[in-house]
Every structure is written in structure tokens, then in C-alpha cells.
Tab-separated table of C-alpha atoms in Angstrom:
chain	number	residue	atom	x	y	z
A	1	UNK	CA	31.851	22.435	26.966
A	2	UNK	CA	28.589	20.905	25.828
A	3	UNK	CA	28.453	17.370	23.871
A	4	UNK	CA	27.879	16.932	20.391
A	5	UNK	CA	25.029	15.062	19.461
A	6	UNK	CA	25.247	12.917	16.451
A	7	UNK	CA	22.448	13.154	14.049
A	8	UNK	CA	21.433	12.043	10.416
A	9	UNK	CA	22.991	14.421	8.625
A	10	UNK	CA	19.927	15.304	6.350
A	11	UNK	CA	18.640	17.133	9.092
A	12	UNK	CA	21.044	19.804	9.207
A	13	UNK	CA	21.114	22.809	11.752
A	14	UNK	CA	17.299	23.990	11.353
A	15	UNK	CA	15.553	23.612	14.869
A	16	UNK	CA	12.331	22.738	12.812
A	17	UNK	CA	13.901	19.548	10.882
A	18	UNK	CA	16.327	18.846	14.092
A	19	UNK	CA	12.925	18.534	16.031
A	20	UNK	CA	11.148	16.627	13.260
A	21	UNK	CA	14.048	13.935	13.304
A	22	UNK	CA	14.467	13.873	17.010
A	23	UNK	CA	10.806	12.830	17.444
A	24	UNK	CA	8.878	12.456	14.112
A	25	UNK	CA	11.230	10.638	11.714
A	26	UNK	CA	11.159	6.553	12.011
A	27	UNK	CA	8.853	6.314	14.813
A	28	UNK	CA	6.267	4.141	14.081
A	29	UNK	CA	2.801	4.889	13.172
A	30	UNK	CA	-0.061	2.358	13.772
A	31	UNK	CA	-3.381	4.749	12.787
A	32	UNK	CA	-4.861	4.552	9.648
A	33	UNK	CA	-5.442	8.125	8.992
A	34	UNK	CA	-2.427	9.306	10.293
A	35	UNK	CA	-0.533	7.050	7.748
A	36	UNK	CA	-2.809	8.773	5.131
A	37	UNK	CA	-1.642	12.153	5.980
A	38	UNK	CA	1.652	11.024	5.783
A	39	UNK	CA	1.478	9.299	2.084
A	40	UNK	CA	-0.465	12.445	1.159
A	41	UNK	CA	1.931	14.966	2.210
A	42	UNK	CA	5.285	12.537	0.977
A	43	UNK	CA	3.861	13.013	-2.520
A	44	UNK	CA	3.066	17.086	-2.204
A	45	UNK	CA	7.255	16.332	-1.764
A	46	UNK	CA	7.926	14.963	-5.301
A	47	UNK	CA	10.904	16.963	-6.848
A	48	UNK	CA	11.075	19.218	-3.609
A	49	UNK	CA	12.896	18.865	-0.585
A	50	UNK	CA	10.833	17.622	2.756
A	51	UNK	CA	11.576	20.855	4.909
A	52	UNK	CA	9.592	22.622	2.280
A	53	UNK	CA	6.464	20.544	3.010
A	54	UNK	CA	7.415	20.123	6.647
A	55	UNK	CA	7.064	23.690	7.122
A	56	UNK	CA	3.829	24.010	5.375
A	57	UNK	CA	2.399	20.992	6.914
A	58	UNK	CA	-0.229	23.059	9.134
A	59	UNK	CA	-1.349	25.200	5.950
A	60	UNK	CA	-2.180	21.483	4.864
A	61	UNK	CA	-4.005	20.635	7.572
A	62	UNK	CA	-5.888	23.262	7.797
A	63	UNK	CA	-6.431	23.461	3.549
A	64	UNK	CA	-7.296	19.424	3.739
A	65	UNK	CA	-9.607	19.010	6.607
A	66	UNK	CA	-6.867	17.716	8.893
A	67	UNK	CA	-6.759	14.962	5.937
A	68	UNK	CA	-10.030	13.839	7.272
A	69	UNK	CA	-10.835	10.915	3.824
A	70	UNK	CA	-14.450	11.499	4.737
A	71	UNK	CA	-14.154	15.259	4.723
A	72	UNK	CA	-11.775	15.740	1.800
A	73	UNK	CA	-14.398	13.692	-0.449
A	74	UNK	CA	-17.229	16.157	0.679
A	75	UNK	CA	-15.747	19.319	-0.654
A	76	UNK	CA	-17.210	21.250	-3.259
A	77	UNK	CA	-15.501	20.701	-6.868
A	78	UNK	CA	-15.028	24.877	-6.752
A	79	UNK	CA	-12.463	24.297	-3.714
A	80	UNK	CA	-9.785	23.079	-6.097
A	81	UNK	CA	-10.058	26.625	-7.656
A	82	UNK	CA	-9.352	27.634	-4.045
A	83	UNK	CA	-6.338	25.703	-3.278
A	84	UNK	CA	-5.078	26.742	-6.078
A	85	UNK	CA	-4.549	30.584	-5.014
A	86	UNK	CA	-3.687	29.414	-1.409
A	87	UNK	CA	0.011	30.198	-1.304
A	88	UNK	CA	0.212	28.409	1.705
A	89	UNK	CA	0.340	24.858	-0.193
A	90	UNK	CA	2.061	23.694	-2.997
A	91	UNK	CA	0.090	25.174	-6.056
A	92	UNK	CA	0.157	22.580	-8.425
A	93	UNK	CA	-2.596	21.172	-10.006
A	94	UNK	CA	-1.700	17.178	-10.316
A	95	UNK	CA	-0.961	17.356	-6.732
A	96	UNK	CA	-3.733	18.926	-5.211
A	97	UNK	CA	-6.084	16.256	-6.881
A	98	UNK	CA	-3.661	13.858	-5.873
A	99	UNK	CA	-5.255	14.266	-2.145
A	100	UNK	CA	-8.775	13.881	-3.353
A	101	UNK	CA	-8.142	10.826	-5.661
A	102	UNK	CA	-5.852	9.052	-2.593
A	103	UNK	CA	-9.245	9.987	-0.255
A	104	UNK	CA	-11.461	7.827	-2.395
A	105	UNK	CA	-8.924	5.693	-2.976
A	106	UNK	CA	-8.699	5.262	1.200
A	107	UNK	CA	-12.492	4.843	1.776
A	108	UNK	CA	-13.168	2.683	-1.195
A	109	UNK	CA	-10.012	0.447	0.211
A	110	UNK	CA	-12.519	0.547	3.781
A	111	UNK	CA	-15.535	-0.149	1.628
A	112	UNK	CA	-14.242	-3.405	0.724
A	113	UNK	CA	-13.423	-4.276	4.712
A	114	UNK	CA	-9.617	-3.257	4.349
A	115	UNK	CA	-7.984	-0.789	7.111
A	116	UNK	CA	-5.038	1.030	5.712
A	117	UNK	CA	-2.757	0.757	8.384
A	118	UNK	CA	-3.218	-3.261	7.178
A	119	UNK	CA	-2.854	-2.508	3.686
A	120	UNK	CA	-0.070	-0.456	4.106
A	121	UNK	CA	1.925	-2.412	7.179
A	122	UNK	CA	1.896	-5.719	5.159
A	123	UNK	CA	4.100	-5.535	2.783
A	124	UNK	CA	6.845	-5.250	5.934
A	125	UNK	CA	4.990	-7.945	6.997
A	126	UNK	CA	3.521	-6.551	10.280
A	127	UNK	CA	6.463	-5.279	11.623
A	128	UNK	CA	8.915	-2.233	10.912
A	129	UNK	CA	12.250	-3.544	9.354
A	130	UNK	CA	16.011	-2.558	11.682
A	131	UNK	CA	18.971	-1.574	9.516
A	132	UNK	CA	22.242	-0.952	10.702
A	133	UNK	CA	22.919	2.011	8.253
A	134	UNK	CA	26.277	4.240	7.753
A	135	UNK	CA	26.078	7.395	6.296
A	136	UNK	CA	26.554	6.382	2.498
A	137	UNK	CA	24.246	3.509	2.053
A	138	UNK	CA	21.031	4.234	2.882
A	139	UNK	CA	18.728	3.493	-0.433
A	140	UNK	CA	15.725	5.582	-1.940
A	141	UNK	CA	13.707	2.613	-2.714
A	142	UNK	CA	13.758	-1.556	-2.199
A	143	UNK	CA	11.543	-4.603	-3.473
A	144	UNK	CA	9.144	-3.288	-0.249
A	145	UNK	CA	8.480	-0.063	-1.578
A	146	UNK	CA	8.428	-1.281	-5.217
A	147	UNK	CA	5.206	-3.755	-4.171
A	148	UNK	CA	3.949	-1.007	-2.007
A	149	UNK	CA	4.079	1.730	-5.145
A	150	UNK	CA	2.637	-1.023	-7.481
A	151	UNK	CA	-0.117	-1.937	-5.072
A	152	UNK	CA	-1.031	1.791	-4.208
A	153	UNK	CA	-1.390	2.773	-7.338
A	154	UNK	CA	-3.384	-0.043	-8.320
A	155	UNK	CA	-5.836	0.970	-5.610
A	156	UNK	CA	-6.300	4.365	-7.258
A	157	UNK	CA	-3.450	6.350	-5.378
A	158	UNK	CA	-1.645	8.976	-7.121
A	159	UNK	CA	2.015	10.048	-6.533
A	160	UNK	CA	2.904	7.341	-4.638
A	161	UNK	CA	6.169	6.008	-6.756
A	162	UNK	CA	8.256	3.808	-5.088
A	163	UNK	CA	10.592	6.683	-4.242
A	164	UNK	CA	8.015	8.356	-2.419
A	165	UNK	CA	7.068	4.970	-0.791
A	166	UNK	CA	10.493	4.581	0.832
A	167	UNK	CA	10.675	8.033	2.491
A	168	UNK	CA	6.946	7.744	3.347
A	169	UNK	CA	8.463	3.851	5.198
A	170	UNK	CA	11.322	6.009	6.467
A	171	UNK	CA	9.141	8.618	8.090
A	172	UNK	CA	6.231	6.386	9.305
A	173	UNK	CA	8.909	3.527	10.835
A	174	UNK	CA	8.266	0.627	9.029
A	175	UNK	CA	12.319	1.103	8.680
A	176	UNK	CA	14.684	2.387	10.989
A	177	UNK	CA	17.027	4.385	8.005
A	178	UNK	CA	18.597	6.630	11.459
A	179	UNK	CA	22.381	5.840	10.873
A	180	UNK	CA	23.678	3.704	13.826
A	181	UNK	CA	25.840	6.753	15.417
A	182	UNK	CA	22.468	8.822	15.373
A	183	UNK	CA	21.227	9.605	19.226
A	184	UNK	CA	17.685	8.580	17.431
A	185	UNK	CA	19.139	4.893	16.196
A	186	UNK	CA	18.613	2.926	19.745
A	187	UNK	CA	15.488	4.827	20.677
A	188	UNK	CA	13.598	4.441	17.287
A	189	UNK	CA	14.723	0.470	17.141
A	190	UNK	CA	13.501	-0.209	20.715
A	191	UNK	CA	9.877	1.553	19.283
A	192	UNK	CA	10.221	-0.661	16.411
A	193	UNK	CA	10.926	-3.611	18.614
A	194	UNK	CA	7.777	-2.756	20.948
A	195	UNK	CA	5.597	-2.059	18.212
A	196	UNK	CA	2.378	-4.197	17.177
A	197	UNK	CA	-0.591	-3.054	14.757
């Protein structure tokens, strides 16, 4: 008889999302354009559910220059018309400029000496925050991801609501949201514990 292994419960039975949990979800993530991807992608999300972007995550790679700032700011004003008919992406307008504005938004944050992961990683203060969560009380935003949203957006980032700022934390480890019964809980809080930008 095999043993049960506990899991956040959002992940479900899909071996795509199991995997994604297991050893995406609440590790942390130090590099500056990785955390871009990340925000990018987290606001192709808005008023979908993740597995939908998970699973198209290499269309966007591919579409978005592996989200490559410097790249994404190079393209042609015609490719928009492009993206638009690739049904391998969400088609929607807003959110396909949304990855072009956040791109100038990223280098013209490096233009004035800033690193994103810095930007980002401060308002946790450096270091990734360690709940002790049950099943019912994890949140969908806090006072980190309201500053976060506020000073995002401020810098010229689009679809970056607070919302979207807490599941982008969740996902990039700045907090560990696995419940405590999770298999992940110990493993992702001894990351968090080792961690250093």
C-alpha cells in the first residue's frame, strides 16, 4: 500500500500542477529576470486560473523572447498584431502590452542603478517571510503586497494589483503559503531559511 502524500490542495491531481508545486511553487527566486517572467506571466493570470497560464508558459517564452526586457523592447510595433492571432497565448489586448510596458518599466528601473530582484525583495525586507498556514487561512493579499502593487505600478508596471502581487510572492518565495501538513512546507522553509539576495 503506497503513502499518501499531503499536498496544498490547490494543486489537485494534474501531474503538471503536482510537479509545479512539488518544485516551482515557494521556492525562492534571487535573479532579476527570472522574477520578471514571473510578474509578467502572474498578470497574463488575472481572472483565470494559474494552470491555464502554467500550461502555456513555453508558448510565452517562446512568443516573448524568453522575457528577455532587452529583447521584448526591440520588437517591431507590427508583432502585437502577431500575438494577437497566436492562440498559443492569452489573446487579449491589455495584456499583451502589459509585457512590453513592464519591459520598459524593468530597464528604465536599471537605468536609474536599481536591480529588480532589489526592488522587488525589499518590501519583505531581504528575506522571504515563514507562515505556519492551515488550509482555510491563507490570504490573497497583505500590507506587503499592497506597497509592492502601489510601488510597481508607480514604476510603470501594468497588471500588477496587489492580488496578483501576493500569488506572484507565493510563487517566487518571498512567503512560504505551503500549508504546514504539505510534504513541500519543511523543504521550502529550510530554502527560505538558506536564502540571501
Amino acid at each position: 500500500m503506497s503513502e499518501t502524500i499531503n499536498r496544498c490542495s490547490w494543486c489537485g491531481s494534474s501531474p503538471d500542477y503536482i510537479h509545479y508545486h512539488d518544485t516551482v511553487w515557494g521556492r525562492p527566486v534571487a535573479d532579476s529576470q527570472e522574477l520578471f517572467a514571473k510578474l509578467c506571466l502572474d498578470g497574463q493570470q488575472a481572472g483565470l486560473s494559474w494552470i491555464t497560464i502554467l500550461r502555456k508558459q513555453a508558448n510565452y517564452e517562446k512568443a516573448f523572447c524568453g522575457f528577455d526586457p532587452e529583447q521584448i523592447v526591440e520588437l517591431p510595433e507590427s508583432y502585437k498584431a502577431e500575438l494577437m492571432q497566436n492562440a498559443g497565448i492569452i489573446r487579449n489586448r491589455l495584456k499583451i502590452e502589459s509585457i512590453f510596458k513592464n519591459a520598459r518599466a524593468y530597464l528604465n528601473l536599471r537605468e536609474q542603478g536599481v536591480e529588480f530582484n532589489e526592488f522587488l525583495w525589499k518590501f519583505s525586507d531581504g528575506q522571504p517571510r515563514i507562515f505556519a498556514r492551515q488550509g482555510g487561512d491563507i490570504p490573497t493579499s497583505d500590507k506587503v503586497s499592497d506597497n509592492m502593487a502601489k510601488a510597481l505600478k508607480k514604476a510603470g508596471f501594468s497588471f500588477v494589483g496587489t492580488t496578483i502581487c501576493y500569488a506572484f510572492m507565493q510563487a517566487v518565495g518571498m512567503v512560504n503559503d505551503h500549508v504546514v501538513d504539505c510534504h513541500c512546507y519543511e523543504p521550502t522553509s529550510e530554502a527560505m531559511r538558506r536564502f540571501s539576495l
